[in-house]
C-alpha positions as a printed Julia matrix, in Angstrom:
645×3 Matrix{Float64}:
 -119.53  -191.97  121.26
 -122.84  -192.92  121.26
 -124.87  -194.48  124.54
 -126.47  -197.88  122.84
 -129.44  -198.73  124.8
 -131.59  -202.29  124.29
 -133.99  -201.85  121.57
 -137.44  -200.81  122.65
 -135.97  -198.69  125.38
 -135.2   -195.19  125.68
 -132.9   -192.33  126.73
 -132.61  -189.52  128.78
 -131.0   -186.41  126.98
 -127.69  -184.7   128.66
 -127.7   -181.33  130.41
 -127.21  -179.13  128.02
 -123.41  -178.47  126.91
 -120.73  -176.7   124.7
 -121.22  -178.85  121.53
 -118.05  -180.27  119.41
 -116.87  -178.48  116.14
 -118.18  -181.65  114.02
 -121.75  -181.13  115.68
 -121.86  -177.41  115.26
 -120.78  -178.05  111.76
 -123.59  -180.56  111.14
 -126.16  -177.92  112.27
 -124.85  -175.44  110.31
 -125.3   -177.69  107.07
 -128.94  -179.14  108.38
 -130.19  -174.89  109.61
 -128.13  -173.04  106.78
 -131.25  -171.41  105.33
 -132.63  -170.62  108.41
 -129.57  -169.14  110.31
 -129.04  -167.23  106.97
 -132.46  -165.69  106.61
 -132.14  -164.85  110.72
 -128.97  -162.98  110.35
 -130.25  -161.25  107.35
 -133.29  -159.82  109.77
 -131.39  -158.93  112.02
 -128.75  -156.89  110.33
 -129.0   -153.12  110.19
 -131.25  -152.61  106.87
 -129.19  -149.55  106.04
 -126.23  -151.81  104.84
 -128.57  -152.03  101.52
 -129.55  -155.44  100.47
 -126.78  -156.52   98.3
 -124.55  -156.25  101.21
 -126.87  -157.78  103.52
 -127.17  -160.4   101.78
 -123.55  -161.18  101.76
 -122.71  -160.66  104.93
 -125.36  -162.84  106.17
 -123.89  -165.59  104.69
 -120.16  -164.85  106.01
 -121.37  -164.37  109.9
 -123.51  -168.24  109.2
 -120.66  -169.74  107.83
 -118.05  -167.94  110.22
 -120.55  -169.46  113.13
 -118.48  -172.47  113.34
 -116.54  -172.61  116.51
 -112.52  -172.43  116.46
 -110.25  -175.23  117.03
 -110.41  -179.29  115.52
 -112.63  -180.12  118.19
 -114.43  -179.16  121.26
 -115.74  -180.93  124.27
 -117.68  -183.77  122.57
 -121.31  -183.88  124.62
 -121.43  -187.86  124.58
 -117.34  -188.2   125.51
 -116.15  -188.87  128.92
 -113.36  -189.79  130.75
 -111.17  -192.93  130.03
 -113.21  -193.34  126.28
 -116.3   -194.42  127.51
 -119.5   -192.61  125.89
 -121.7   -190.56  127.99
 -125.17  -190.68  127.39
 -126.31  -188.39  123.94
 -130.02  -188.06  123.91
 -132.6   -185.05  122.49
 -130.45  -182.64  123.34
 -127.21  -182.95  121.05
 -128.59  -181.89  117.65
 -130.53  -179.28  119.5
 -128.01  -177.84  121.33
 -125.66  -177.72  118.37
 -128.22  -175.13  116.73
 -128.98  -173.43  119.75
 -125.12  -172.7   119.96
 -124.59  -171.52  115.98
 -127.71  -169.73  116.07
 -126.49  -167.49  119.29
 -123.56  -166.89  117.32
 -125.1   -165.62  114.49
 -127.36  -163.88  116.38
 -124.32  -162.4   118.24
 -122.73  -161.11  114.72
 -125.87  -159.85  113.76
 -126.08  -157.54  116.51
 -122.65  -156.55  116.89
 -122.61  -155.61  113.07
 -125.0   -152.86  113.65
 -122.93  -151.17  117.19
 -121.15  -148.38  115.24
 -117.05  -149.0   115.61
 -116.53  -146.38  117.79
 -118.13  -148.44  120.21
 -117.3   -151.88  119.74
 -114.77  -153.59  120.14
 -112.42  -155.17  117.36
 -112.09  -157.93  115.59
 -115.65  -158.89  115.91
 -116.41  -162.41  116.39
 -117.22  -163.79  112.96
 -117.65  -160.77  111.19
 -115.82  -160.15  108.26
 -113.5   -156.1   107.65
 -116.18  -153.86  105.67
 -114.74  -153.73  102.61
 -115.29  -157.51  102.77
 -117.22  -159.86  101.21
 -117.52  -158.79   97.74
 -119.33  -160.84   94.38
 -117.28  -159.09   91.8
 -118.94  -157.98   88.81
 -122.71  -158.59   90.74
 -125.36  -157.42   93.12
 -127.29  -160.06   94.5
 -130.6   -159.28   96.36
 -133.72  -161.34   97.66
 -136.84  -161.51   95.62
 -139.24  -158.85   95.51
 -142.38  -159.28   97.2
 -145.76  -157.62   98.14
 -146.8   -154.28   99.72
 -147.12  -156.79  102.68
 -143.76  -157.71  102.73
 -142.68  -154.02  101.99
 -144.81  -152.69  105.06
 -142.55  -155.72  107.46
 -139.35  -154.49  106.24
 -140.23  -150.38  106.84
 -141.28  -151.44  109.94
 -138.27  -153.49  110.9
 -135.92  -150.58  109.87
 -137.79  -148.47  112.59
 -136.22  -151.06  115.26
 -132.95  -151.33  116.52
 -130.93  -154.33  116.37
 -132.25  -155.97  119.7
 -135.54  -155.21  118.55
 -135.24  -156.84  115.35
 -133.54  -159.8   117.1
 -136.43  -159.88  119.75
 -138.72  -159.71  116.73
 -137.27  -162.23  114.67
 -136.66  -164.54  117.74
 -139.97  -164.86  118.59
 -141.89  -164.58  114.86
 -139.23  -166.86  112.78
 -138.07  -168.76  115.23
 -141.08  -169.26  117.14
 -139.83  -168.52  121.09
 -141.78  -167.8   124.03
 -140.96  -164.06  125.68
 -139.0   -166.23  128.51
 -136.7   -167.95  125.86
 -136.5   -164.5   123.8
 -135.3   -163.04  127.05
 -132.51  -165.48  128.02
 -131.16  -165.73  124.31
 -130.63  -162.41  124.15
 -129.04  -161.75  126.95
 -126.46  -164.89  126.13
 -126.35  -162.34  123.07
 -124.94  -159.6   124.86
 -127.96  -157.37  125.04
 -127.74  -154.83  127.69
 -131.64  -154.69  128.19
 -133.59  -158.06  127.07
 -136.85  -156.56  128.07
 -136.8   -153.15  126.34
 -136.36  -154.94  123.18
 -139.0   -157.58  123.64
 -141.18  -154.21  124.18
 -139.82  -152.57  121.42
 -140.5   -155.24  119.19
 -144.49  -155.18  120.2
 -146.74  -157.99  118.83
 -145.77  -159.14  115.16
 -149.55  -158.8   113.52
 -147.78  -160.83  110.01
 -145.52  -163.9   111.51
 -146.37  -165.64  108.69
 -144.51  -163.42  106.07
 -140.79  -163.8   107.99
 -140.86  -166.88  105.84
 -141.35  -164.89  102.79
 -139.13  -165.5    99.4
 -138.93  -161.24  100.39
 -136.39  -162.35  103.35
 -134.67  -165.62  101.76
 -130.91  -164.49  100.93
 -130.33  -168.05   99.82
 -132.83  -167.23   96.75
 -131.72  -164.5    94.82
 -131.18  -162.26   91.64
 -128.7   -160.66   90.33
 -127.84  -157.83   88.61
 -124.57  -156.33   86.71
 -122.48  -153.52   88.53
 -121.56  -150.13   86.65
 -120.18  -151.92   83.22
 -118.68  -149.32   81.45
 -116.3   -148.19   85.06
 -115.84  -151.73   85.73
 -113.95  -152.02   82.42
 -111.96  -148.72   82.93
 -111.03  -150.14   86.44
 -109.87  -153.44   84.25
 -107.94  -151.93   81.73
 -105.84  -149.15   84.71
 -105.31  -152.27   86.43
 -103.58  -154.32   84.04
 -101.39  -151.35   83.03
 -100.43  -150.65   86.63
  -99.72  -154.97   86.81
  -97.49  -154.68   83.79
  -95.14  -152.1    84.74
  -94.92  -153.68   87.9
  -93.81  -156.52   86.88
  -91.23  -155.21   84.3
  -90.0   -153.07   87.47
  -89.99  -156.42   89.54
  -88.03  -157.92   86.61
  -85.65  -154.86   86.79
  -85.28  -155.27   90.44
  -84.21  -158.52   90.46
  -81.35  -158.56   88.05
  -78.99  -155.84   89.42
  -76.21  -155.4    87.73
  -76.88  -158.38   85.11
  -77.0   -161.15   87.8
  -79.14  -163.82   89.08
  -82.45  -163.64   90.33
  -84.23  -165.24   93.0
  -84.06  -168.74   91.31
  -80.65  -168.77   90.74
  -79.19  -169.89   87.6
  -82.54  -171.77   86.54
  -83.99  -171.19   83.6
  -87.41  -168.75   82.82
  -90.52  -170.82   83.13
  -91.5   -172.42   80.31
  -88.16  -172.02   78.52
  -87.23  -174.93   76.34
  -85.59  -178.03   78.67
  -84.84  -181.05   76.74
  -86.81  -183.02   79.66
  -89.48  -181.23   80.64
  -90.57  -181.26   76.57
  -90.11  -184.82   76.6
  -92.47  -185.08   79.72
  -94.76  -182.7    77.85
  -94.76  -184.84   74.48
  -97.5   -187.0    73.5
  -95.24  -188.8    71.34
  -93.38  -190.24   74.03
  -96.38  -191.56   76.27
  -95.24  -194.76   77.82
  -97.78  -197.66   76.38
  -97.89  -201.24   78.26
  -98.8   -203.87   76.07
 -102.28  -205.46   76.2
 -100.56  -208.56   77.85
  -97.77  -207.3    80.05
  -99.8   -207.63   83.42
  -99.36  -211.23   82.76
  -95.49  -211.28   83.02
  -94.74  -208.4    85.25
  -92.97  -208.88   88.52
  -95.33  -205.71   89.47
  -98.7   -205.71   89.71
  -99.7   -201.98   90.25
 -100.68  -199.43   87.45
  -97.67  -199.96   85.06
  -99.2   -203.2    84.12
 -102.49  -201.9    82.57
 -102.3   -201.48   78.51
 -103.54  -197.94   77.03
 -106.82  -198.56   76.12
 -110.35  -196.23   74.91
 -111.38  -194.66   71.84
 -108.7   -191.61   71.69
 -105.69  -192.99   72.67
 -104.62  -191.83   69.18
 -105.62  -188.3    69.7
 -102.5   -186.81   69.91
 -103.93  -183.05   70.61
 -106.12  -184.61   73.27
 -102.62  -185.83   74.8
 -100.76  -182.83   74.17
 -103.64  -180.61   76.03
 -103.89  -183.19   78.56
  -99.92  -183.03   79.28
  -99.81  -179.25   79.32
 -102.98  -178.75   81.8
 -101.03  -181.08   84.02
  -97.71  -179.42   84.19
  -99.48  -175.84   83.66
 -103.1   -175.51   84.86
 -104.8   -172.43   83.86
 -106.94  -170.71   86.42
 -109.94  -171.76   84.94
 -108.85  -175.54   85.39
 -110.73  -177.34   88.3
 -107.65  -178.66   90.5
 -108.25  -181.71   93.12
 -106.1   -183.85   94.69
 -106.64  -186.75   97.62
 -104.78  -185.85  101.02
 -100.72  -186.66  100.53
 -100.97  -186.18   96.94
  -98.06  -183.83   95.28
 -100.12  -181.8    92.47
  -96.82  -180.91   90.54
  -95.95  -181.63   86.56
  -94.42  -185.37   85.29
  -91.28  -185.58   86.03
  -90.94  -187.63   82.69
  -92.88  -189.04   80.3
  -95.59  -190.77   81.87
  -98.1   -193.79   80.93
 -101.03  -193.41   79.35
 -103.81  -195.58   80.73
 -107.09  -194.91   79.18
 -108.24  -191.52   76.74
 -111.75  -191.81   75.65
 -115.38  -190.59   75.18
 -117.21  -191.0    78.91
 -120.5   -190.18   79.3
 -120.62  -185.85   78.18
 -116.77  -185.61   78.89
 -113.53  -187.14   77.54
 -111.58  -188.29   79.89
 -107.62  -189.11   79.87
 -106.03  -191.29   82.35
 -102.13  -190.93   83.33
  -99.57  -192.93   85.85
  -96.03  -191.59   86.66
  -95.52  -194.11   88.81
  -96.74  -192.48   92.19
  -99.81  -190.67   91.0
 -102.98  -191.74   88.68
 -104.01  -188.29   87.41
 -107.61  -187.78   85.65
 -107.54  -185.05   83.08
 -111.61  -184.53   82.0
 -112.79  -181.89   79.38
 -116.46  -181.57   77.95
 -117.15  -183.29   74.66
 -118.56  -179.75   73.22
 -117.1   -176.74   74.36
 -113.89  -175.28   75.18
 -114.04  -174.24   78.97
 -114.84  -176.51   82.4
 -111.63  -178.7    82.02
 -110.66  -180.61   85.53
 -107.75  -182.3    86.81
 -107.77  -184.83   89.6
 -104.54  -186.38   91.47
 -104.69  -189.66   93.7
 -101.26  -191.07   94.72
 -100.78  -195.28   94.48
  -97.37  -195.64   95.34
  -97.31  -198.86   97.07
 -100.26  -200.11   94.91
 -100.92  -204.1    94.28
 -103.07  -206.31   92.28
 -105.32  -206.23   95.45
 -105.68  -202.02   95.56
 -105.02  -201.54   91.74
 -108.57  -203.35   90.47
 -110.02  -200.08   89.2
 -110.23  -196.77   89.01
 -112.9   -193.89   88.57
 -113.79  -192.51   84.98
 -116.37  -190.43   85.92
 -119.73  -189.37   88.66
 -122.64  -188.29   86.26
 -126.01  -187.68   88.89
 -125.05  -190.11   91.52
 -123.92  -192.69   89.36
 -119.91  -193.76   88.9
 -118.48  -195.79   86.16
 -115.47  -197.72   86.49
 -112.63  -198.64   84.69
 -111.53  -201.77   85.98
 -107.5   -203.69   85.79
 -106.89  -206.09   82.57
 -107.01  -208.89   84.82
 -110.37  -208.15   85.89
 -112.66  -210.78   83.65
 -116.43  -210.14   85.72
 -118.05  -207.44   87.78
 -121.23  -207.46   90.23
 -122.32  -204.88   91.99
 -123.58  -205.86   95.4
 -125.48  -203.46   97.91
 -123.93  -204.2   101.42
 -126.98  -203.66  103.32
 -128.45  -206.61  101.91
 -125.95  -209.42  102.38
 -128.64  -212.15  101.52
 -128.94  -211.0    98.42
 -126.98  -212.3    95.24
 -124.84  -209.3    93.58
 -125.68  -208.52   90.09
 -123.81  -209.03   86.82
 -122.27  -205.96   85.38
 -121.46  -206.09   81.32
 -118.23  -204.83   80.68
 -116.76  -203.31   77.5
 -113.98  -204.7    75.75
 -111.99  -202.02   77.32
 -113.11  -202.87   80.64
 -115.42  -199.94   81.34
 -118.58  -200.93   83.91
 -121.81  -199.45   83.37
 -122.9   -196.43   85.46
 -123.57  -197.64   88.64
 -125.33  -195.73   91.11
 -123.01  -194.92   93.79
 -122.84  -195.37   97.79
 -125.91  -193.57  100.16
 -127.37  -192.2    96.71
 -129.15  -188.92   98.07
 -126.84  -188.82  101.28
 -129.49  -191.12  102.99
 -127.66  -194.7   103.98
 -130.51  -196.83  102.57
 -127.9   -198.56  100.49
 -123.97  -198.99  100.01
 -123.41  -200.15   96.66
 -119.82  -202.1    95.79
 -118.29  -203.6    93.21
 -116.75  -207.36   93.41
 -114.45  -207.52   91.01
 -113.4   -211.07   90.29
 -110.01  -212.06   88.47
 -106.61  -212.98   89.07
 -108.13  -215.55   91.13
 -109.24  -213.79   93.37
 -112.91  -211.5    93.92
 -112.34  -208.63   95.83
 -114.67  -205.91   97.23
 -114.18  -202.22   96.45
 -116.6   -199.32   96.79
 -116.58  -195.7    95.65
 -115.31  -192.93   98.67
 -115.18  -189.96   96.27
 -111.87  -190.15   95.36
 -110.28  -191.31   92.1
 -109.08  -194.74   93.24
 -112.26  -197.02   94.92
 -111.01  -198.22   98.24
 -110.81  -202.06   98.66
 -112.82  -203.89  101.61
 -111.83  -206.57  103.77
 -112.29  -208.46  107.11
 -109.87  -210.62  109.16
 -107.5   -210.04  112.12
 -104.64  -207.08  111.64
 -101.91  -208.72  109.6
 -104.04  -211.81  108.27
 -106.6   -209.21  106.24
 -108.67  -211.49  103.52
 -111.77  -210.69  101.09
 -115.02  -210.11  102.08
 -117.0   -213.11  100.85
 -118.06  -215.22  103.6
 -122.01  -214.9   104.64
 -120.54  -213.96  108.19
 -118.61  -210.97  106.84
 -121.13  -209.63  104.66
 -123.52  -209.81  107.71
 -120.74  -207.72  110.13
 -119.79  -205.53  106.63
 -124.1   -204.77  106.05
 -124.42  -202.86  110.14
 -121.09  -200.81  109.56
 -121.4   -199.21  106.03
 -123.48  -196.71  107.05
 -120.15  -195.52  109.17
 -117.72  -195.43  105.89
 -118.55  -191.79  105.26
 -116.71  -191.15  107.9
 -113.4   -191.76  106.12
 -114.67  -190.11  102.25
 -112.48  -188.15  100.78
 -109.37  -188.85  103.12
 -107.23  -191.43  100.3
 -108.29  -194.67  102.07
 -106.55  -197.34  100.27
 -108.25  -200.04  102.33
 -110.52  -200.19  104.91
 -110.34  -203.67  107.21
 -113.35  -205.29  109.45
 -111.99  -207.08  112.15
 -114.19  -209.09  114.79
 -112.55  -208.61  118.29
 -114.5   -209.61  120.66
 -117.9   -211.3   121.16
 -119.89  -210.68  124.59
 -122.54  -212.37  126.52
 -124.93  -208.72  127.34
 -126.22  -208.78  131.37
 -129.6   -210.35  131.86
 -129.95  -212.63  128.93
 -129.76  -210.01  126.32
 -128.17  -211.92  123.87
 -124.76  -211.55  122.15
 -122.54  -208.43  120.98
 -120.35  -208.19  118.44
 -117.55  -205.88  118.39
 -115.89  -204.49  115.95
 -112.43  -202.57  115.12
 -112.73  -201.03  111.38
 -109.07  -199.6   110.18
 -108.95  -196.69  106.9
 -105.29  -197.33  105.61
 -104.57  -194.35  103.8
 -102.07  -194.04  101.15
  -99.98  -191.48  102.54
 -100.01  -193.98  105.53
  -99.36  -190.97  108.23
 -103.8   -190.66  108.45
 -105.25  -193.66  108.83
 -108.44  -193.74  110.99
 -109.25  -196.17  113.81
 -112.85  -196.9   114.81
 -114.13  -199.47  117.4
 -117.86  -200.18  116.99
 -120.68  -202.05  118.75
 -123.26  -204.1   117.31
 -126.01  -204.69  120.14
 -127.84  -207.81  119.48
 -131.24  -206.68  118.34
 -129.99  -203.33  116.78
 -129.4   -203.42  113.31
 -126.6   -200.26  112.89
 -123.42  -200.1   114.48
 -122.37  -197.58  117.03
 -119.63  -196.11  116.79
 -118.08  -196.47  120.2
 -114.49  -194.92  120.17
 -111.99  -193.66  117.03
 -108.5   -192.23  116.52
 -106.66  -191.26  114.01
 -102.92  -191.35  113.05
 -103.55  -194.65  115.52
 -101.3   -197.88  114.63
 -104.29  -200.05  117.2
 -106.24  -202.74  115.14
 -103.11  -202.63  112.81
  -99.69  -205.35  111.8
  -97.82  -203.08  114.27
 -100.44  -202.97  117.66
 -102.89  -205.5   116.51
 -104.91  -204.88  119.62
 -108.0   -202.66  120.78
 -109.58  -201.77  123.97
 -113.58  -200.19  123.86
 -116.16  -199.73  125.88
 -120.27  -197.89  125.81
 -122.43  -197.63  128.14
 -125.78  -199.83  127.44
 -129.22  -199.57  128.67
 -131.37  -203.24  129.0
 -134.97  -203.79  128.61
 -135.9   -203.29  131.98
 -133.72  -200.19  132.24
 -130.26  -200.86  134.16
 -127.61  -199.24  132.62
 -124.57  -200.64  132.62
 -120.46  -200.3   131.07
 -119.93  -202.93  128.71
 -116.15  -202.79  127.35
 -114.44  -205.57  125.64
 -110.85  -205.82  124.46
 -108.81  -207.87  122.25
 -107.69  -211.2   122.74
 -104.42  -209.8   124.47
 -106.46  -208.28  127.04
 -105.3   -210.33  130.4
 -108.16  -208.15  132.4
 -109.87  -205.24  132.67
 -111.39  -202.57  135.01
 -113.53  -199.45  135.72
 -113.95  -196.34  138.01
 -115.77  -193.52  138.4
 -118.56  -191.83  140.74
 -121.22  -194.44  141.32
 -119.09  -197.33  139.45
 -116.12  -200.05  140.48
 -115.45  -202.93  139.32
 -113.01  -204.95  137.64
 -112.86  -208.82  135.43
 -110.46  -211.47  134.38
 -110.25  -211.47  131.04
 -110.92  -209.33  128.08
 -115.01  -208.72  128.43
 -116.36  -206.2   131.45
 -120.26  -205.43  132.0
 -120.58  -203.16  135.39
 -123.85  -201.74  136.63
 -124.04  -198.02  136.4
 -126.06  -194.96  136.76
 -127.35  -193.33  133.55
 -124.33  -191.21  132.4
 -121.89  -191.85  134.48
 -118.07  -190.63  133.71
 -115.73  -193.63  134.64
 -111.93  -194.11  133.64
 -111.83  -197.55  131.91
 -108.24  -199.21  131.28
 -106.75  -203.37  131.17
 -103.64  -204.82  131.35
 -102.08  -207.29  129.11
 -100.86  -210.86  129.29
  -97.68  -209.29  129.71
  -98.91  -206.99  132.59
  -98.44  -204.18  130.54
 -101.37  -201.54  131.51
 -103.1   -200.39  128.42
 -106.02  -197.65  127.56
 -109.03  -197.42  125.41
 -108.67  -196.18  122.15
 -108.29  -192.53  121.21
């Protein structure tokens, strides 16, 4: 959770703290090439360039701290966010840099002098890349001389040299980092490293383990090894089968037939002639309004061989098939003949969409060639006309193409970050396929967030792509009274919260509702703040994600005040929420500001230098910077309730 300051004001950084696992992950992703280069330079040259490259990547990726979540530098007791300033991201990088450095130094210690297991290092036989040797590009004479000079130093000496030349740290900071990395004599290491005269060479491609060249290993020896392994595996399989059936008895599966045996029900499920095909008008009269009402569409619905391949890969995906599934989606074969939704050429692929009553399955193969098939599973049980409005057909170069429901009569593209602009109409094909549209947050930057406005069946529904087969529906309103996003005020609130949607990407989200649960006049007459609760409900129903968001007056983006996973808050089962933040006025005064939903009759806050209470569901109390407080409230029935967490 974040501190919130009034516009044009500053925040003071917190003292250095151990970052949580999310901050450490962000630091690794952002500075990955830099961290891998550091590990490569510190590792012993005796490992060889191929081994150093693989070990450097392994150490960097294993620098992530253990556990789901550490001590969040922005979280304090009671759910009120502490202050987060300039020290947050830098402390995350410094933390993972220290872990990488420590692991690289330990890799240079002989096994007889170090404790096992190492932090973040694989056993000596791993990692391996079969059939290839990888090494950085060759440099010139100066790079070679620098590499030979580094080979004359011990591990701490190389570390001191890299920290000064590559990281640009002053000598006192180098001594501190080496001490934290476990170096027994940091001063000696700094003295041994001397003063590098070619600091710029440390950034040369010669020492970049992320820009690599590949060469084959011993081809003849590898072929002989493969043949011997294949013969051994065949012999082992025969022996295993004989041991599993002593005296002609049953194997471990009892009387079940062996794999791929002829079975009438299994054969029907894999027979393209048995596929269920709904008529083009069944959705008008069907009592079900989910994907079962979709007719078979596309220019390949009669391609029997294509459909046979799709069904066979679904039942028995080979090792070359890329399989993905949303959380909670089973990936097993069909239970019976599935329903055909679509089969046709889309961009550079041929796509088949199938539905078995529980899941939608997308099979894709290249239009030319025989390799590169993909199989995607998405759980869709409990779908309705509101959540079965479309499916993702393809994603190519950041563009998304959708197949819309048969009841959709018009589609338009809307940028959620520009609520005042009219949506752009899209021309649907006769099969209900949209043209390719730019996906949300192109390039990873939240400069725009595109959503589809799908009109049909007497309503206009807003959906957006969250990286899965089924787009997520966006709604507004109180729990149990969610409605489609059409009003200007609702679009305005979504424009300030859309950039927080990546936190629920690829989590099997069915719908996201934004509920304005409180409006709060800010102290010192600095406008009115808005409190929102967004609830992302999933298809599996057990991992819903809830966020309380604070929209400060004059600050365009919303700030996340609290979050929880698997909580009933802000939903029909528990339609209430309480959250708070530390907020700084333009005059420089800090406040604890908090708000609960209408069920709260009073709020109270306690902590070092803070003690206050308020009648009603809103509170604002002066507080020192970085205050740690406990926030709680009482409901109208007298029950005590805490903050969202």
